[in-house]
CSV table of C-alpha atoms in Angstrom, one decimal:
chain,number,residue,atom,x,y,z
X,1,UNK,CA,0.0,0.0,0.0
X,2,UNK,CA,3.0,2.3,0.3
X,3,UNK,CA,2.9,3.2,-3.4
X,4,UNK,CA,-0.6,4.6,-3.1
X,5,UNK,CA,-1.6,8.1,-2.2
X,6,UNK,CA,-3.1,9.0,1.2
X,7,UNK,CA,-6.4,9.8,-0.5
X,8,UNK,CA,-6.6,6.3,-2.0
X,9,UNK,CA,-5.8,4.7,1.4
X,10,UNK,CA,-8.7,6.8,2.8
X,11,UNK,CA,-11.1,5.6,0.0
X,12,UNK,CA,-9.9,2.0,0.5
X,13,UNK,CA,-10.5,2.2,4.2
X,14,UNK,CA,-13.9,3.7,3.8
X,15,UNK,CA,-15.0,1.1,1.3
X,16,UNK,CA,-13.6,-1.9,3.2
X,17,UNK,CA,-15.3,-0.8,6.4
X,18,UNK,CA,-18.7,-0.1,4.7
X,19,UNK,CA,-18.5,-3.3,2.7
X,20,UNK,CA,-18.2,-5.4,5.8
X,21,UNK,CA,-21.0,-3.6,7.6
X,22,UNK,CA,-23.3,-3.9,4.6
X,23,UNK,CA,-22.5,-7.6,4.0
X,24,UNK,CA,-23.1,-8.5,7.7
X,25,UNK,CA,-26.4,-6.6,7.7
X,26,UNK,CA,-27.5,-8.3,4.5
X,27,UNK,CA,-27.1,-11.7,6.2
X,28,UNK,CA,-29.3,-10.5,9.0
X,29,UNK,CA,-31.9,-9.2,6.6
X,30,UNK,CA,-32.3,-12.6,5.0
X,31,UNK,CA,-32.4,-14.4,8.3
X,32,UNK,CA,-35.0,-12.2,9.9
X,33,UNK,CA,-37.2,-12.2,6.8
X,34,UNK,CA,-37.1,-15.9,6.4
X,35,UNK,CA,-37.9,-16.4,10.1
X,36,UNK,CA,-40.9,-14.2,9.7
X,37,UNK,CA,-42.3,-15.5,6.4
X,38,UNK,CA,-40.6,-18.8,5.7
X,39,UNK,CA,-41.0,-17.8,2.0
X,40,UNK,CA,-38.4,-17.9,-0.8
X,41,UNK,CA,-40.7,-15.5,-2.7
X,42,UNK,CA,-40.4,-12.9,0.0
X,43,UNK,CA,-36.6,-13.3,-0.2
X,44,UNK,CA,-36.7,-12.7,-3.9
X,45,UNK,CA,-39.0,-9.7,-3.5
X,46,UNK,CA,-36.6,-8.2,-0.9
X,47,UNK,CA,-33.8,-8.2,-3.5
X,48,UNK,CA,-36.0,-6.9,-6.2
X,49,UNK,CA,-36.8,-3.9,-4.0
X,50,UNK,CA,-33.1,-3.3,-3.7
X,51,UNK,CA,-32.3,-3.9,-7.4
X,52,UNK,CA,-35.1,-2.4,-9.5
X,53,UNK,CA,-35.3,1.2,-8.1
X,54,UNK,CA,-31.6,1.5,-8.4
X,55,UNK,CA,-31.7,0.8,-12.1
X,56,UNK,CA,-34.2,3.6,-12.6
X,57,UNK,CA,-32.4,6.1,-10.5
X,58,UNK,CA,-29.0,5.3,-12.1
X,59,UNK,CA,-30.3,6.2,-15.5
X,60,UNK,CA,-32.0,9.4,-14.3
X,61,UNK,CA,-29.1,10.6,-12.0
X,62,UNK,CA,-26.3,10.2,-14.5
X,63,UNK,CA,-26.2,13.8,-15.7
X,64,UNK,CA,-26.2,15.2,-12.1
X,65,UNK,CA,-23.0,13.2,-11.2
X,66,UNK,CA,-20.9,15.5,-13.4
X,67,UNK,CA,-21.8,18.5,-11.3
X,68,UNK,CA,-21.2,17.3,-7.7
X,69,UNK,CA,-18.2,17.3,-5.4
X,70,UNK,CA,-17.6,13.6,-5.4
X,71,UNK,CA,-15.8,13.4,-2.0
X,72,UNK,CA,-18.7,15.3,-0.3
X,73,UNK,CA,-21.4,13.1,-1.8
X,74,UNK,CA,-19.6,9.9,-0.9
X,75,UNK,CA,-19.4,11.0,2.8
X,76,UNK,CA,-23.1,12.0,2.8
X,77,UNK,CA,-24.1,8.7,1.3
X,78,UNK,CA,-22.4,6.9,4.1
X,79,UNK,CA,-24.2,8.9,6.7
X,80,UNK,CA,-27.6,8.2,5.1
X,81,UNK,CA,-26.8,4.5,5.0
X,82,UNK,CA,-25.9,4.6,8.7
X,83,UNK,CA,-29.2,6.2,9.5
X,84,UNK,CA,-31.1,3.7,7.3
X,85,UNK,CA,-29.9,0.8,9.4
X,86,UNK,CA,-31.7,2.3,12.4
X,87,UNK,CA,-35.1,1.7,10.7
X,88,UNK,CA,-35.1,-2.1,10.8
X,89,UNK,CA,-33.6,-2.0,14.3
X,90,UNK,CA,-36.5,0.1,15.6
X,91,UNK,CA,-39.1,-1.9,13.7
X,92,UNK,CA,-37.7,-5.1,15.3
X,93,UNK,CA,-38.0,-3.6,18.8
X,94,UNK,CA,-41.7,-2.9,18.1
X,95,UNK,CA,-42.3,-6.7,18.0
X,96,UNK,CA,-44.9,-6.2,15.1
X,97,UNK,CA,-44.1,-8.5,12.2
X,98,UNK,CA,-45.7,-6.2,9.6
X,99,UNK,CA,-43.6,-3.2,10.9
X,100,UNK,CA,-40.5,-5.4,10.8
X,101,UNK,CA,-41.0,-6.4,7.2
X,102,UNK,CA,-41.8,-2.8,6.3
X,103,UNK,CA,-38.5,-1.7,7.9
X,104,UNK,CA,-36.5,-4.3,6.0
X,105,UNK,CA,-38.1,-3.2,2.7
X,106,UNK,CA,-37.4,0.5,3.5
X,107,UNK,CA,-33.8,-0.3,4.3
X,108,UNK,CA,-33.4,-2.3,1.0
X,109,UNK,CA,-35.0,0.5,-1.0
X,110,UNK,CA,-32.7,3.2,0.5
X,111,UNK,CA,-29.6,1.0,0.0
X,112,UNK,CA,-30.5,0.2,-3.5
X,113,UNK,CA,-31.0,3.8,-4.5
X,114,UNK,CA,-27.7,4.9,-2.9
X,115,UNK,CA,-25.5,2.0,-4.2
X,116,UNK,CA,-25.2,3.1,-7.9
X,117,UNK,CA,-24.5,6.7,-6.9
X,118,UNK,CA,-21.7,5.7,-4.5
X,119,UNK,CA,-20.2,3.1,-6.9
X,120,UNK,CA,-20.2,5.5,-9.9
X,121,UNK,CA,-18.6,8.4,-7.9
X,122,UNK,CA,-16.0,6.2,-6.3
X,123,UNK,CA,-15.1,4.7,-9.6
X,124,UNK,CA,-14.7,8.1,-11.3
X,125,UNK,CA,-12.8,9.5,-8.3
X,126,UNK,CA,-10.0,6.9,-8.5
X,127,UNK,CA,-8.1,8.5,-11.4
X,128,UNK,CA,-8.1,11.8,-9.5
X,129,UNK,CA,-6.5,10.4,-6.4
X,130,UNK,CA,-4.1,7.8,-8.0
X,131,UNK,CA,-1.1,8.2,-10.2
X,132,UNK,CA,-1.8,6.7,-13.6
X,133,UNK,CA,1.1,4.2,-13.3
X,134,UNK,CA,-0.6,2.5,-10.3
X,135,UNK,CA,-4.2,2.8,-11.5
X,136,UNK,CA,-4.4,-0.9,-12.5
X,137,UNK,CA,-3.1,-2.0,-9.1
X,138,UNK,CA,-5.4,0.4,-7.3
X,139,UNK,CA,-8.5,-1.1,-9.0
X,140,UNK,CA,-7.2,-4.6,-8.3
X,141,UNK,CA,-6.5,-3.9,-4.6
X,142,UNK,CA,-9.9,-2.2,-4.1
X,143,UNK,CA,-11.8,-5.0,-5.8
X,144,UNK,CA,-9.9,-7.8,-4.2
X,145,UNK,CA,-10.2,-6.4,-0.7
X,146,UNK,CA,-13.9,-5.9,-1.1
X,147,UNK,CA,-14.2,-9.6,-2.0
X,148,UNK,CA,-12.2,-10.6,1.0
X,149,UNK,CA,-14.8,-8.7,3.1
X,150,UNK,CA,-17.6,-10.5,1.4
X,151,UNK,CA,-16.0,-13.8,2.4
X,152,UNK,CA,-15.2,-12.8,6.0
X,153,UNK,CA,-18.5,-11.3,6.7
X,154,UNK,CA,-20.6,-14.5,7.0
X,155,UNK,CA,-18.1,-16.1,9.4
X,156,UNK,CA,-17.7,-13.0,11.6
X,157,UNK,CA,-21.4,-12.4,11.6
X,158,UNK,CA,-22.0,-16.0,12.9
X,159,UNK,CA,-19.5,-15.3,15.7
X,160,UNK,CA,-21.3,-12.0,16.5
X,161,UNK,CA,-24.6,-13.7,16.8
X,162,UNK,CA,-23.2,-15.9,19.6
X,163,UNK,CA,-22.8,-12.8,21.8
X,164,UNK,CA,-25.5,-10.4,20.6
X,165,UNK,CA,-29.1,-10.5,19.2
X,166,UNK,CA,-29.6,-10.3,15.5
X,167,UNK,CA,-30.9,-6.7,15.6
X,168,UNK,CA,-27.7,-5.7,17.4
X,169,UNK,CA,-25.8,-6.2,14.1
X,170,UNK,CA,-27.8,-3.3,12.6
X,171,UNK,CA,-26.3,-1.0,15.2
X,172,UNK,CA,-22.9,-2.3,14.5
X,173,UNK,CA,-23.4,-1.8,10.8
X,174,UNK,CA,-24.6,1.8,11.4
X,175,UNK,CA,-21.5,2.5,13.5
X,176,UNK,CA,-19.2,1.0,10.7
X,177,UNK,CA,-20.8,3.4,8.1
X,178,UNK,CA,-20.2,6.3,10.5
X,179,UNK,CA,-16.6,5.1,10.8
X,180,UNK,CA,-16.4,4.9,7.0
X,181,UNK,CA,-17.6,8.5,6.8
X,182,UNK,CA,-14.6,9.6,9.0
X,183,UNK,CA,-12.2,7.6,6.8
X,184,UNK,CA,-13.5,9.2,3.7
X,185,UNK,CA,-13.2,12.6,5.3
X,186,UNK,CA,-9.4,12.3,4.8
X,187,UNK,CA,-9.9,12.7,1.0
X,188,UNK,CA,-9.3,16.4,0.3
X,189,UNK,CA,-12.4,18.0,-1.2
X,190,UNK,CA,-11.7,19.6,-4.6
X,191,UNK,CA,-14.4,22.2,-4.1
X,192,UNK,CA,-18.1,22.5,-4.9
X,193,UNK,CA,-18.9,22.1,-8.5
X,194,UNK,CA,-20.7,24.8,-10.4
X,195,UNK,CA,-24.4,24.3,-10.3
X,196,UNK,CA,-26.1,24.7,-13.7
X,197,UNK,CA,-29.5,26.1,-14.2
X,198,UNK,CA,-31.3,22.8,-14.2
X,199,UNK,CA,-34.3,22.4,-16.5
X,200,UNK,CA,-36.0,19.6,-18.3
X,201,UNK,CA,-34.4,20.6,-21.5
X,202,UNK,CA,-30.9,20.9,-19.9
X,203,UNK,CA,-31.3,17.5,-18.2
X,204,UNK,CA,-32.4,15.8,-21.5
X,205,UNK,CA,-29.5,17.5,-23.3
X,206,UNK,CA,-27.0,16.2,-20.6
X,207,UNK,CA,-28.5,12.7,-20.8
X,208,UNK,CA,-28.1,12.7,-24.6
X,209,UNK,CA,-24.6,14.1,-24.5
X,210,UNK,CA,-23.5,11.6,-21.9
X,211,UNK,CA,-24.9,8.5,-23.7
X,212,UNK,CA,-23.5,9.8,-27.0
X,213,UNK,CA,-20.1,10.3,-25.5
X,214,UNK,CA,-20.2,6.7,-24.3
X,215,UNK,CA,-21.5,5.3,-27.6
X,216,UNK,CA,-19.2,7.4,-29.8
X,217,UNK,CA,-16.1,5.9,-28.0
X,218,UNK,CA,-15.9,2.4,-29.4
X,219,UNK,CA,-13.3,1.3,-26.9
X,220,UNK,CA,-15.4,2.4,-23.9
X,221,UNK,CA,-18.4,0.6,-25.3
X,222,UNK,CA,-16.3,-2.5,-26.0
X,223,UNK,CA,-14.9,-2.7,-22.5
X,224,UNK,CA,-18.3,-2.2,-20.9
X,225,UNK,CA,-19.9,-4.9,-23.1
X,226,UNK,CA,-17.0,-7.4,-22.5
X,227,UNK,CA,-17.4,-6.8,-18.7
X,228,UNK,CA,-21.2,-7.2,-19.0
X,229,UNK,CA,-20.7,-10.7,-20.4
X,230,UNK,CA,-18.9,-11.5,-17.1
X,231,UNK,CA,-21.9,-10.1,-15.2
X,232,UNK,CA,-24.3,-12.2,-17.2
X,233,UNK,CA,-22.4,-15.3,-16.3
X,234,UNK,CA,-22.2,-14.3,-12.6
X,235,UNK,CA,-26.0,-13.8,-12.6
X,236,UNK,CA,-26.5,-17.3,-14.1
X,237,UNK,CA,-24.2,-18.7,-11.5
X,238,UNK,CA,-26.4,-17.3,-8.7
X,239,UNK,CA,-29.1,-19.7,-9.9
X,240,UNK,CA,-26.9,-22.7,-10.9
X,241,UNK,CA,-24.3,-23.1,-8.1
X,242,UNK,CA,-26.4,-24.8,-5.5
X,243,UNK,CA,-28.2,-27.3,-7.8
X,244,UNK,CA,-24.9,-28.0,-9.5
X,245,UNK,CA,-23.0,-29.0,-6.3
X,246,UNK,CA,-25.9,-30.5,-4.4
X,247,UNK,CA,-27.7,-32.4,-7.3
X,248,UNK,CA,-25.3,-32.8,-10.2
X,249,UNK,CA,-22.3,-33.7,-8.1
X,250,UNK,CA,-24.2,-34.9,-5.0
X,251,UNK,CA,-22.1,-32.7,-2.8
X,252,UNK,CA,-22.7,-31.9,0.9
X,253,UNK,CA,-23.6,-28.5,2.3
X,254,UNK,CA,-20.1,-27.9,3.5
X,255,UNK,CA,-18.8,-28.8,0.0
X,256,UNK,CA,-21.1,-26.1,-1.5
X,257,UNK,CA,-19.8,-23.6,1.1
X,258,UNK,CA,-16.2,-24.3,-0.1
X,259,UNK,CA,-17.4,-24.0,-3.7
X,260,UNK,CA,-18.9,-20.6,-3.0
X,261,UNK,CA,-15.6,-19.5,-1.2
X,262,UNK,CA,-13.3,-20.7,-3.9
X,263,UNK,CA,-13.9,-17.9,-6.4
X,264,UNK,CA,-13.3,-15.0,-4.0
X,265,UNK,CA,-10.3,-16.8,-2.5
X,266,UNK,CA,-8.9,-17.1,-6.1
X,267,UNK,CA,-9.7,-13.5,-6.7
X,268,UNK,CA,-7.5,-12.4,-3.8
X,269,UNK,CA,-4.7,-14.5,-5.3
X,270,UNK,CA,-5.3,-13.0,-8.7
X,271,UNK,CA,-5.1,-9.5,-7.2
X,272,UNK,CA,-1.7,-10.4,-5.7
X,273,UNK,CA,-0.6,-11.8,-9.1
X,274,UNK,CA,-1.6,-8.6,-10.8
X,275,UNK,CA,1.3,-6.8,-9.3
X,276,UNK,CA,3.8,-9.1,-11.1
X,277,UNK,CA,2.3,-9.5,-14.6
X,278,UNK,CA,2.7,-7.0,-17.5
X,279,UNK,CA,-0.1,-4.5,-17.9
X,280,UNK,CA,-0.8,-5.1,-21.6
X,281,UNK,CA,-3.8,-5.8,-23.8
X,282,UNK,CA,-2.7,-9.4,-24.3
X,283,UNK,CA,-2.6,-10.1,-20.6
X,284,UNK,CA,-6.0,-8.4,-20.1
X,285,UNK,CA,-7.7,-10.6,-22.7
X,286,UNK,CA,-5.9,-13.7,-21.4
X,287,UNK,CA,-7.6,-13.0,-18.0
X,288,UNK,CA,-10.9,-12.7,-19.7
X,289,UNK,CA,-10.6,-15.9,-21.8
X,290,UNK,CA,-9.3,-17.9,-18.8
X,291,UNK,CA,-12.0,-16.6,-16.6
X,292,UNK,CA,-14.6,-17.6,-19.2
X,293,UNK,CA,-13.0,-21.1,-19.5
X,294,UNK,CA,-13.6,-21.7,-15.8
X,295,UNK,CA,-17.3,-21.7,-16.5
X,296,UNK,CA,-17.0,-23.9,-19.6
X,297,UNK,CA,-14.9,-26.4,-17.7
X,298,UNK,CA,-17.7,-27.0,-15.2
X,299,UNK,CA,-19.5,-28.7,-18.1
X,300,UNK,CA,-17.0,-31.5,-17.9
X,301,UNK,CA,-16.1,-31.9,-14.2
X,302,UNK,CA,-17.4,-35.0,-12.4
X,303,UNK,CA,-16.2,-34.3,-8.8
X,304,UNK,CA,-16.6,-31.6,-6.3
X,305,UNK,CA,-12.8,-31.0,-5.8
X,306,UNK,CA,-12.5,-30.3,-9.6
X,307,UNK,CA,-15.4,-27.9,-9.3
X,308,UNK,CA,-13.5,-26.1,-6.5
X,309,UNK,CA,-10.5,-25.9,-8.8
X,310,UNK,CA,-12.5,-24.4,-11.6
X,311,UNK,CA,-13.8,-21.7,-9.4
X,312,UNK,CA,-10.4,-21.0,-7.9
X,313,UNK,CA,-8.9,-20.8,-11.4
X,314,UNK,CA,-11.7,-18.3,-12.5
X,315,UNK,CA,-11.0,-16.2,-9.4
X,316,UNK,CA,-7.3,-16.0,-10.2
X,317,UNK,CA,-8.0,-15.1,-13.9
X,318,UNK,CA,-10.7,-12.5,-13.7
X,319,UNK,CA,-8.7,-9.7,-11.8
X,320,UNK,CA,-6.3,-9.7,-14.7
X,321,UNK,CA,-9.1,-8.5,-16.9
X,322,UNK,CA,-11.3,-6.6,-14.4
X,323,UNK,CA,-8.6,-4.4,-12.9
X,324,UNK,CA,-6.9,-3.6,-16.2
X,325,UNK,CA,-10.2,-2.9,-18.1
X,326,UNK,CA,-11.4,-0.7,-15.3
X,327,UNK,CA,-8.2,1.3,-15.3
X,328,UNK,CA,-8.3,1.6,-19.1
X,329,UNK,CA,-11.9,2.8,-19.0
X,330,UNK,CA,-10.9,5.4,-16.4
X,331,UNK,CA,-8.0,6.6,-18.6
X,332,UNK,CA,-9.9,6.7,-21.9
X,333,UNK,CA,-13.2,8.3,-20.7
X,334,UNK,CA,-13.4,12.1,-21.0
X,335,UNK,CA,-12.5,13.3,-17.5
X,336,UNK,CA,-15.2,16.0,-17.5
X,337,UNK,CA,-17.9,13.3,-18.0
X,338,UNK,CA,-16.3,10.4,-16.2
X,339,UNK,CA,-18.8,10.2,-13.4
X,340,UNK,CA,-21.7,10.2,-15.8
X,341,UNK,CA,-20.2,7.7,-18.2
X,342,UNK,CA,-19.3,5.5,-15.2
X,343,UNK,CA,-23.0,5.6,-14.2
X,344,UNK,CA,-23.9,4.4,-17.7
X,345,UNK,CA,-21.2,1.6,-17.5
X,346,UNK,CA,-22.6,0.5,-14.1
X,347,UNK,CA,-26.1,0.6,-15.5
X,348,UNK,CA,-25.1,-1.9,-18.2
X,349,UNK,CA,-23.6,-4.2,-15.6
X,350,UNK,CA,-26.6,-4.1,-13.3
X,351,UNK,CA,-29.0,-4.7,-16.2
X,352,UNK,CA,-27.0,-7.6,-17.5
X,353,UNK,CA,-26.9,-9.6,-14.2
X,354,UNK,CA,-30.7,-10.2,-14.0
X,355,UNK,CA,-30.6,-11.3,-17.6
X,356,UNK,CA,-28.2,-14.0,-16.6
X,357,UNK,CA,-30.5,-14.9,-13.7
X,358,UNK,CA,-33.5,-15.2,-16.0
X,359,UNK,CA,-31.5,-17.2,-18.6
X,360,UNK,CA,-30.4,-19.7,-16.0
X,361,UNK,CA,-34.0,-19.9,-14.5
X,362,UNK,CA,-35.7,-20.4,-17.9
X,363,UNK,CA,-36.1,-24.1,-17.9
X,364,UNK,CA,-38.2,-24.1,-21.1
X,365,UNK,CA,-34.9,-23.6,-23.0
X,366,UNK,CA,-34.2,-27.3,-22.3
X,367,UNK,CA,-30.6,-26.7,-21.1
X,368,UNK,CA,-29.1,-28.7,-18.3
X,369,UNK,CA,-27.2,-27.1,-15.5
X,370,UNK,CA,-23.9,-28.1,-17.1
X,371,UNK,CA,-25.0,-26.9,-20.5
X,372,UNK,CA,-26.0,-23.5,-19.1
X,373,UNK,CA,-22.6,-23.1,-17.5
X,374,UNK,CA,-21.0,-23.9,-20.9
X,375,UNK,CA,-23.2,-21.4,-22.8
X,376,UNK,CA,-22.6,-18.6,-20.2
X,377,UNK,CA,-18.8,-19.3,-20.3
X,378,UNK,CA,-18.8,-19.3,-24.1
X,379,UNK,CA,-20.4,-15.9,-24.2
X,380,UNK,CA,-17.3,-14.7,-22.4
X,381,UNK,CA,-14.7,-16.8,-24.2
X,382,UNK,CA,-15.7,-16.3,-27.8
X,383,UNK,CA,-15.4,-12.5,-28.0
X,384,UNK,CA,-12.4,-12.7,-25.6
X,385,UNK,CA,-10.5,-15.0,-28.1
X,386,UNK,CA,-11.3,-12.6,-30.9
X,387,UNK,CA,-9.8,-9.6,-29.1
X,388,UNK,CA,-6.9,-11.7,-27.8
X,389,UNK,CA,-6.0,-12.7,-31.3
X,390,UNK,CA,-6.2,-9.0,-32.4
X,391,UNK,CA,-3.9,-8.0,-29.5
X,392,UNK,CA,-1.4,-10.7,-30.4
X,393,UNK,CA,-1.5,-9.6,-34.1
X,394,UNK,CA,-0.7,-6.0,-33.3
X,395,UNK,CA,1.9,-7.0,-30.7
X,396,UNK,CA,3.6,-9.2,-33.3
X,397,UNK,CA,3.6,-6.2,-35.7
X,398,UNK,CA,5.2,-4.1,-33.0
X,399,UNK,CA,2.3,-1.7,-33.2
X,400,UNK,CA,2.6,-0.3,-29.8
X,401,UNK,CA,0.5,2.7,-30.7
X,402,UNK,CA,-2.5,0.3,-31.1
X,403,UNK,CA,-2.2,-0.9,-27.5
X,404,UNK,CA,-5.1,0.5,-25.5
X,405,UNK,CA,-3.1,0.3,-22.3
X,406,UNK,CA,0.0,2.1,-23.6
X,407,UNK,CA,-1.8,4.8,-25.7
X,408,UNK,CA,-4.6,5.6,-23.3
X,409,UNK,CA,-3.6,9.2,-22.7
X,410,UNK,CA,-3.6,10.1,-26.4
X,411,UNK,CA,-6.9,8.4,-27.0
X,412,UNK,CA,-8.5,10.0,-23.9
X,413,UNK,CA,-7.6,13.5,-25.3
X,414,UNK,CA,-9.2,12.6,-28.6
X,415,UNK,CA,-12.4,11.6,-26.9
X,416,UNK,CA,-12.9,14.7,-24.8
X,417,UNK,CA,-16.2,16.3,-25.6
């Protein structure tokens, strides 16, 4: 971490603290709702309440993100999140089931609305607080550490429940978000942005300009679409993983738990590996292709340990693509519209994941669990192989100017609107 700026360390600390608090509370949300209703449908509805409003707000709010002080908004979002966790805590104390469910729904709605704003602004802030030479590593460290928190949270939450009631975790999460606020306060504020004279016509114009800036930059669109294929496969995996281990491979519950932990564990290893590999187009697409192959290989495996190996392999491979493509996107996007374009990028991701869920759930397609893994992986691998071949071709010609990673500064200047 010594190579990173103080501002990045503050952002990293703020995100890590809040990620753990949010993951722990999410576990409690599910436990409480299932105890009250015993219904999988209610569990699904709770996630829809989180997911669907955020898609709408993300599209609407994109133009505003160009005209805010990112550091200030990030801190305010954390305070609002902290306050939101008090709602289910109070509703649980009431002892009324209807109020408790209403409190959980209110919490999910607030968190869902704030998540895309926070993610878009923190993504667009990264190039401002990191030197360009460490931007790839910064994305990898941030992403990898957040995944570590998602792995640690269930175990730590289980230990917490041995010494405190479930609703006490909400207070802990609220305190962690307040702590995140103070961590983010160490990022210097660049100053309040100019506030334009908002009108319906100006908002429509900003929306149009932002989407046009995204679409007119083929490299940005390509990176977003390639990343969205990964999100599609991840969405499908949310449906497939349990029946694959428990039914296809006749695995035990603990074997599924290790299967679920193998990918994030591999991701941490991949993040470490990222510091030692060349930051080139070729390596970026190798990560994409190998990550996609980890899904395809699940079509062939006949034992649980091999399935663990596939997930571990995918976890190691994907950071090579994710971190480098994120850094490349940050470099190529017009700096004055980065927050808005980041929101569009995230909107594509968040819209693609439910498509993967629907695809894996659509049994009328006649695909087995194994076949669905193969199709989802192929959607990643095929375009990845195409762009990997192109990268090899230009590398063989010595066309360094063609490399996205190496020529990002020049291309960013040519894309400025």
